[in-house]
Coordinates of C-alpha atoms in Angstrom, one line a residue:
M1 CA -4.7 11.1 -28.1
S2 CA -5.9 7.7 -29.3
N3 CA -9.5 6.6 -28.9
Q4 CA -8.3 3.8 -26.7
L5 CA -6.6 6.1 -24.3
K6 CA -9.6 8.5 -24.2
S7 CA -11.8 5.5 -23.3
A8 CA -9.4 4.4 -20.6
L9 CA -9.3 7.8 -19.0
T10 CA -13.1 7.9 -18.8
L11 CA -13.1 4.9 -16.5
S12 CA -12.5 6.8 -13.3
V13 CA -15.6 5.3 -11.6
L14 CA -14.7 1.7 -12.4
L15 CA -11.1 2.1 -11.6
A16 CA -11.7 4.0 -8.4
L17 CA -13.8 1.3 -6.7
G18 CA -11.1 1.3 -4.0
A19 CA -11.7 4.9 -3.0
C20 CA -13.3 3.7 0.4
S21 CA 16.3 -3.3 -4.1
S22 CA 19.7 -3.0 -3.4
D23 CA 21.2 -1.5 -6.6
D24 CA 23.3 1.4 -5.3
D25 CA 23.2 3.1 -8.8
N26 CA 19.8 4.6 -8.0
D27 CA 20.3 5.2 -4.3
D28 CA 21.7 8.6 -3.4
I29 CA 22.4 8.6 0.3
G30 CA 20.6 11.3 2.2
D31 CA 21.3 12.9 5.6
N32 CA 22.1 10.7 8.5
V33 CA 19.0 9.6 10.4
E34 CA 19.4 8.1 13.9
Q35 CA 17.5 4.8 14.1
P36 CA 16.1 3.1 17.2
D37 CA 18.2 0.7 19.3
G38 CA 16.2 -2.5 19.3
S39 CA 17.4 -3.4 22.8
E40 CA 15.7 -0.4 24.3
T41 CA 12.1 -0.1 25.4
Q42 CA 10.4 3.1 24.5
T43 CA 7.4 4.5 26.4
I44 CA 5.3 6.7 24.2
S45 CA 2.5 9.1 25.2
V46 CA -0.4 9.3 22.8
T47 CA -3.4 11.7 22.6
L48 CA -6.6 10.4 21.2
S49 CA -9.2 12.5 19.4
S50 CA -12.2 12.2 17.1
A51 CA -10.3 14.3 14.5
Q52 CA -8.0 11.3 13.9
E53 CA -10.8 8.8 13.3
I54 CA -11.4 7.0 10.0
P55 CA -14.3 7.1 9.0
V56 CA -15.4 10.4 10.6
P57 CA -17.5 9.7 13.7
T58 CA -20.9 11.4 14.4
G59 CA -22.4 12.9 17.5
V60 CA -19.1 13.2 19.3
P61 CA -19.1 15.8 22.2
A62 CA -16.6 18.6 21.8
G63 CA -14.6 17.5 24.9
A64 CA -14.2 13.8 23.8
S65 CA -10.6 12.8 24.3
G66 CA -8.2 10.2 25.5
A67 CA -4.6 9.8 26.7
A68 CA -2.4 6.7 26.6
D69 CA 1.0 5.5 27.5
V70 CA 2.3 2.5 25.5
A71 CA 5.6 0.6 25.4
V72 CA 6.9 -2.3 23.3
D73 CA 10.0 -4.3 24.3
A74 CA 12.5 -6.0 22.1
N75 CA 10.4 -9.3 22.3
G76 CA 7.2 -7.6 21.2
V77 CA 5.5 -7.5 24.6
V78 CA 3.1 -4.6 24.7
T79 CA 2.1 -2.7 27.8
A80 CA -0.4 0.2 27.6
T81 CA -2.9 2.2 29.6
V82 CA -5.6 4.3 27.9
G83 CA -7.9 6.7 29.7
V84 CA -10.9 8.2 27.9
S85 CA -13.4 10.9 28.9
N86 CA -16.5 12.9 27.6
L87 CA -17.4 10.3 25.0
S88 CA -20.9 10.1 23.5
G89 CA -21.5 7.1 25.8
A90 CA -19.6 4.4 27.6
A91 CA -16.7 3.0 25.6
T92 CA -17.6 -0.5 24.4
M93 CA -14.3 -1.7 23.0
A94 CA -10.7 -0.5 22.6
H95 CA -7.9 -1.9 20.5
I96 CA -4.5 -1.4 19.1
H97 CA -4.7 -1.5 15.3
R98 CA -2.2 -1.5 12.4
G99 CA -2.5 1.4 9.9
F100 CA -0.9 4.6 9.0
A101 CA -2.5 7.9 9.9
G102 CA -5.5 8.6 7.6
S103 CA -6.2 4.9 6.9
A104 CA -8.0 2.2 8.8
G105 CA -6.4 -1.2 9.5
P106 CA -6.9 -4.5 11.3
V107 CA -6.9 -5.1 15.1
L108 CA -3.6 -6.4 16.5
I109 CA -4.5 -6.4 20.3
G110 CA -7.8 -6.1 22.1
L111 CA -7.7 -4.0 25.3
S112 CA -9.7 -4.7 28.5
S113 CA -11.4 -2.5 31.1
D114 CA -12.3 -3.1 34.7
D115 CA -14.1 0.1 35.3
G116 CA -16.9 0.2 32.8
G117 CA -14.9 1.6 29.9
T118 CA -13.0 4.6 31.4
T119 CA -9.6 2.9 31.5
W120 CA -8.3 0.3 29.2
T121 CA -5.1 -1.9 29.4
V122 CA -3.4 -4.7 27.5
P123 CA -4.5 -8.1 29.0
E124 CA -1.8 -10.3 30.6
D125 CA -2.6 -13.0 28.0
A126 CA -2.4 -10.7 25.0
R127 CA -0.2 -12.0 22.1
V128 CA 3.2 -10.4 21.5
L129 CA 4.0 -8.4 18.3
T130 CA 5.8 -10.2 15.6
E131 CA 9.1 -8.8 14.3
E132 CA 7.2 -7.3 11.3
E133 CA 4.7 -5.6 13.7
I134 CA 7.5 -4.3 15.9
G135 CA 8.8 -2.6 12.7
A136 CA 5.3 -1.2 12.2
F137 CA 5.3 0.2 15.7
N138 CA 8.7 1.9 15.1
R139 CA 7.6 3.5 11.9
G140 CA 4.4 4.9 13.4
E141 CA 2.0 2.5 11.8
L142 CA 0.0 1.5 15.0
Y143 CA -2.9 3.3 16.6
F144 CA -5.4 3.1 19.4
N145 CA -9.1 3.0 18.6
V146 CA -11.9 3.4 21.1
H147 CA -15.4 2.5 20.1
T148 CA -18.8 3.5 21.5
E149 CA -22.4 2.4 20.7
T150 CA -22.9 5.6 18.7
N151 CA -19.7 5.1 16.8
S152 CA -19.1 1.4 16.5
A153 CA -16.2 1.9 14.0
G154 CA -14.5 4.2 16.5
E155 CA -15.1 7.5 18.2
I156 CA -11.6 8.6 19.2
R157 CA -8.3 7.5 17.8
G158 CA -4.6 8.1 18.6
Q159 CA -1.7 7.4 16.3
I160 CA 1.3 5.8 18.1
D161 CA 4.3 7.8 16.8
A162 CA 7.5 6.5 18.3
G163 CA 9.4 9.3 16.6
N164 CA 11.9 6.9 15.1
A165 CA 10.8 7.1 11.4
T166 CA 12.0 8.9 8.3
T167 CA 9.2 10.2 6.1
F168 CA 9.5 9.5 2.4
S169 CA 7.6 10.9 -0.5
V170 CA 7.1 8.5 -3.4
L171 CA 6.2 9.7 -6.9
L172 CA 4.8 7.4 -9.6
E173 CA 4.8 9.1 -13.0
N174 CA 3.3 7.9 -16.3
I175 CA 5.9 8.7 -18.9
S176 CA 4.3 6.8 -21.8
T177 CA 3.3 8.5 -25.0
T178 CA 0.9 7.6 -27.8
E179 CA 3.8 5.7 -29.4
T180 CA 4.7 3.5 -26.4
L181 CA 2.5 0.4 -26.9
G182 CA 2.8 -1.4 -30.2
V183 CA -0.4 -3.3 -31.3
A184 CA 0.7 -5.8 -33.9
S185 CA -2.8 -6.8 -35.1
D186 CA -3.5 -3.4 -36.6
S187 CA 0.0 -1.9 -36.7
T188 CA -1.0 1.0 -34.4
T189 CA 0.4 2.4 -31.2
Q190 CA -1.1 3.5 -27.9
A191 CA -0.3 5.2 -24.7
V192 CA -0.4 3.1 -21.5
P193 CA -2.7 4.3 -18.8
L194 CA -2.1 3.1 -15.2
S195 CA -4.6 2.4 -12.5
P196 CA -4.9 3.4 -8.9
G197 CA -2.8 1.0 -6.8
V198 CA -1.6 -0.1 -3.4
F199 CA 1.7 0.1 -1.5
I200 CA 3.0 -1.6 1.6
V201 CA 6.0 -1.0 3.9
H202 CA 7.4 -4.2 5.3
R203 CA 10.6 -5.9 6.5
D204 CA 12.3 -9.2 6.9
A205 CA 10.0 -11.1 4.5
A206 CA 11.1 -13.5 1.8
D207 CA 8.8 -11.8 -0.7
S208 CA 6.5 -8.8 -0.9
P209 CA 3.2 -9.5 1.0
L210 CA 1.3 -7.8 -1.8
L211 CA 2.1 -10.7 -4.2
L212 CA 1.5 -13.7 -1.8
P213 CA 0.6 -16.5 -2.3
R214 CA 2.6 -16.7 -5.5
D215 CA 0.9 -19.8 -6.7
A216 CA -2.4 -18.0 -7.1
A217 CA -3.3 -14.3 -6.6
N218 CA -4.9 -13.1 -3.5
A219 CA -8.2 -11.3 -3.9
G220 CA -6.6 -7.8 -3.6
L221 CA -4.1 -8.5 -6.3
E222 CA -6.7 -9.9 -8.7
A223 CA -9.0 -6.9 -8.2
V224 CA -6.1 -4.4 -8.9
A225 CA -4.6 -6.4 -11.8
E226 CA -7.9 -7.0 -13.6
D227 CA -9.9 -3.8 -12.8
G228 CA -7.8 -1.3 -11.0
N229 CA -10.0 -1.8 -7.9
V230 CA -8.0 -1.2 -4.7
A231 CA -10.8 -1.9 -2.2
L232 CA -10.1 -5.5 -1.5
Y233 CA -6.5 -5.2 -0.6
A234 CA -7.1 -3.9 3.0
E235 CA -8.5 -7.3 4.0
A236 CA -6.4 -9.4 1.8
V237 CA -3.1 -8.0 3.0
P238 CA -3.0 -6.1 6.4
G239 CA -0.7 -3.1 6.2
S240 CA -1.5 -2.3 2.6
V241 CA -2.4 1.3 1.8
P242 CA -4.2 2.5 -1.4
F243 CA -3.2 5.4 -3.6
N244 CA -5.9 6.4 -6.0
T245 CA -6.1 10.2 -6.6
P246 CA -3.8 11.6 -9.3
V247 CA -1.7 14.6 -8.4
G248 CA -3.8 17.7 -9.1
A249 CA -7.1 15.8 -9.2
D250 CA -10.0 16.0 -6.8
A251 CA -11.2 12.4 -7.2
P252 CA -9.8 9.0 -7.7
G253 CA -9.0 7.8 -11.2
P254 CA -6.4 6.4 -13.6
I255 CA -3.4 8.3 -14.9
G256 CA -2.4 8.8 -18.6
P257 CA 0.7 10.3 -20.0
G258 CA 2.0 13.1 -17.8
G259 CA -0.1 12.0 -14.9
A260 CA 1.2 10.9 -11.5
Y261 CA 0.3 9.5 -8.1
E262 CA 2.2 10.6 -5.0
F263 CA 2.0 9.3 -1.5
T264 CA 4.0 9.6 1.7
L265 CA 5.1 6.9 4.1
Q266 CA 7.1 6.5 7.3
A267 CA 9.9 3.9 7.6
V268 CA 12.9 2.9 9.7
D269 CA 16.1 1.1 8.8
G270 CA 15.4 -2.3 7.4
D271 CA 12.0 -1.4 5.9
K272 CA 11.2 -2.1 2.3
L273 CA 8.6 -0.7 -0.1
D274 CA 6.5 -2.5 -2.7
F275 CA 3.5 -1.4 -4.8
V276 CA 1.2 -2.7 -7.4
A277 CA -0.6 -0.7 -10.2
M278 CA -2.5 -2.1 -13.2
F279 CA -1.0 -2.0 -16.7
I280 CA -4.5 -0.9 -18.0
P281 CA -4.4 -2.2 -21.6
S282 CA -4.2 -5.8 -20.4
N283 CA -6.3 -8.5 -18.8
D284 CA -4.4 -8.9 -15.5
W285 CA -1.0 -7.2 -15.8
F286 CA 0.5 -4.9 -13.2
Y287 CA 3.7 -3.0 -12.3
T288 CA 5.7 -4.0 -9.2
A289 CA 9.2 -4.1 -7.9
T290 CA 11.1 -7.0 -9.4
D291 CA 14.2 -7.7 -7.3
A292 CA 14.8 -10.9 -5.2
D293 CA 12.1 -10.0 -2.7
N294 CA 9.9 -7.8 -4.9
S295 CA 10.6 -4.8 -2.8
L296 CA 12.6 -1.6 -2.9
D297 CA 15.1 -0.9 -0.1
L298 CA 14.3 2.3 1.7
F299 CA 17.7 2.4 3.5
V300 CA 21.2 1.4 2.5
N301 CA 23.8 1.1 5.2
G302 CA 21.4 2.7 7.6
Q303 CA 20.8 5.8 5.5
P304 CA 17.6 6.7 3.6
V305 CA 17.7 6.3 -0.2
S306 CA 16.9 9.2 -2.5
G307 CA 16.4 9.5 -6.2
E308 CA 14.9 7.8 -9.2
V309 CA 14.5 4.0 -9.0
A310 CA 16.5 2.2 -11.6
E311 CA 14.4 1.0 -14.6
G312 CA 15.4 -2.6 -14.1
E313 CA 14.0 -2.7 -10.6
I314 CA 10.4 -2.3 -11.7
A315 CA 8.7 -4.6 -14.2
I316 CA 5.3 -5.8 -15.6
W317 CA 3.9 -8.9 -13.9
D318 CA 1.0 -11.2 -14.7
A319 CA -1.5 -12.0 -11.9
G320 CA -2.4 -15.3 -13.5
T321 CA -6.1 -14.7 -13.0
E322 CA -7.4 -14.2 -16.6
I323 CA -6.4 -15.4 -20.0
D324 CA -4.4 -12.8 -21.8
E325 CA -5.6 -11.1 -25.0
E326 CA -3.4 -8.9 -27.2
P327 CA -2.5 -5.8 -25.1
G328 CA -4.6 -2.8 -26.1
T329 CA -7.3 -4.8 -28.0
G330 CA -9.0 -7.5 -25.9
A331 CA -12.7 -7.5 -25.4
N332 CA -12.3 -8.5 -21.7
Q333 CA -9.8 -5.7 -20.9
V334 CA -11.0 -3.0 -18.6
Q335 CA -11.6 -0.3 -21.3
R336 CA -13.9 -2.6 -23.2
Q337 CA -15.3 -5.2 -20.9
A338 CA -19.1 -5.2 -20.1
E339 CA -18.5 -5.4 -16.4
A340 CA -15.8 -5.9 -13.9
N341 CA -14.1 -9.3 -13.4
T342 CA -15.1 -10.8 -16.8
G343 CA -12.9 -13.0 -19.0
D344 CA -11.9 -16.6 -19.0
V345 CA -9.9 -18.0 -16.1
D346 CA -6.1 -18.4 -16.8
P347 CA -5.1 -22.1 -16.4
D348 CA -1.6 -20.9 -15.4
T349 CA -2.3 -19.3 -12.0
R350 CA 1.3 -18.3 -11.1
V351 CA 1.9 -14.7 -10.0
S352 CA 5.0 -14.0 -12.0
S353 CA 6.9 -11.5 -14.1
L354 CA 6.2 -11.6 -17.8
T355 CA 9.7 -12.9 -18.3
G356 CA 9.1 -15.7 -15.8
R357 CA 6.0 -16.8 -17.7
G358 CA 7.8 -16.6 -21.1
Q359 CA 5.6 -13.6 -22.2
T360 CA 6.6 -10.4 -23.9
V361 CA 5.0 -7.0 -24.7
N362 CA 5.8 -4.6 -27.5
L363 CA 6.8 -1.4 -25.7
N364 CA 8.7 1.4 -27.5
G365 CA 9.7 3.2 -24.4
R366 CA 9.2 3.4 -20.6
V367 CA 5.8 3.7 -19.0
L368 CA 6.5 4.2 -15.3
R369 CA 9.1 6.3 -13.5
V370 CA 9.3 6.0 -9.6
T371 CA 11.2 8.5 -7.5
I372 CA 11.7 8.2 -3.7
T373 CA 12.6 11.3 -1.7
P374 CA 13.3 11.4 2.1
Q375 CA 11.7 14.5 3.7
P376 CA 13.6 16.9 5.9

């Protein structure tokens, strides 16, 4: 193993700051999955508990609980009633948030109470859900969160599972070797470590939200592409979810050859997947999907895709935030920089593929393999 790779793989702490396409050739069609009829209004019953909360609440009585009924119509109008009991104190706020189970996300709708916090409903003047947010509802990405004075971040939570989604497992494997990256200045080769990253499930967008705005990187993309830090994406792009702990590891960190990240997601017909992960021996390069909307189709003709993603559907991109040094050698690259977010600002701020910016990298083989598998 090269010294550069050893150095990169010791950067678990720095790179773990975020701990807090339509090509049918790679789409093997899975079993038929019935998808929801958008013209129907579903009413869903939800159980709220402290066990679902992120972060873990404190001082919660054993009997703390909640029950809710929620419905979303085809126009995005939400109706809901939430009843809570046996909390550590009176409920101070209640909301509908966006976020998959096990992650915290932004508020979409604030609820109101007329009885001192025991019962909460959607106000008549509440905003309607966007088409994208209706998709999030159908895939089980919304949740109730009830707050108290003792647990201001939330004391009980309930995931809103419409039962419409297919669960997918996504495996990102580092298949580079010590011969993969050619370094012209000293005629050596290196492996290519990859950083923790972020994924998003979305739909009906002209481009992946992870990469917007394309004229200059958002704060989340800059942090991942320069330092492997996934912490800033949650605020920069609502709905984004980090992946940071390698398969078989107990703590967040980068992956070298043979390493992998794996995550699961829920999706419905029309949903797409994108992800970003840092190409570590660089100043601000990252891997992402590279088709017309920078996303991977999760369904084809209404059926879930299954199998290895074609090599051409994933590519290295430049975040346009830091001037590029020779890959694998630069003093301002994450393995060698004195501290995070150092290096001169790139005058070309476009978020674009290397090809789009007229750049190249000397790779002697593949670095990343992505496999998508629908679950039974």
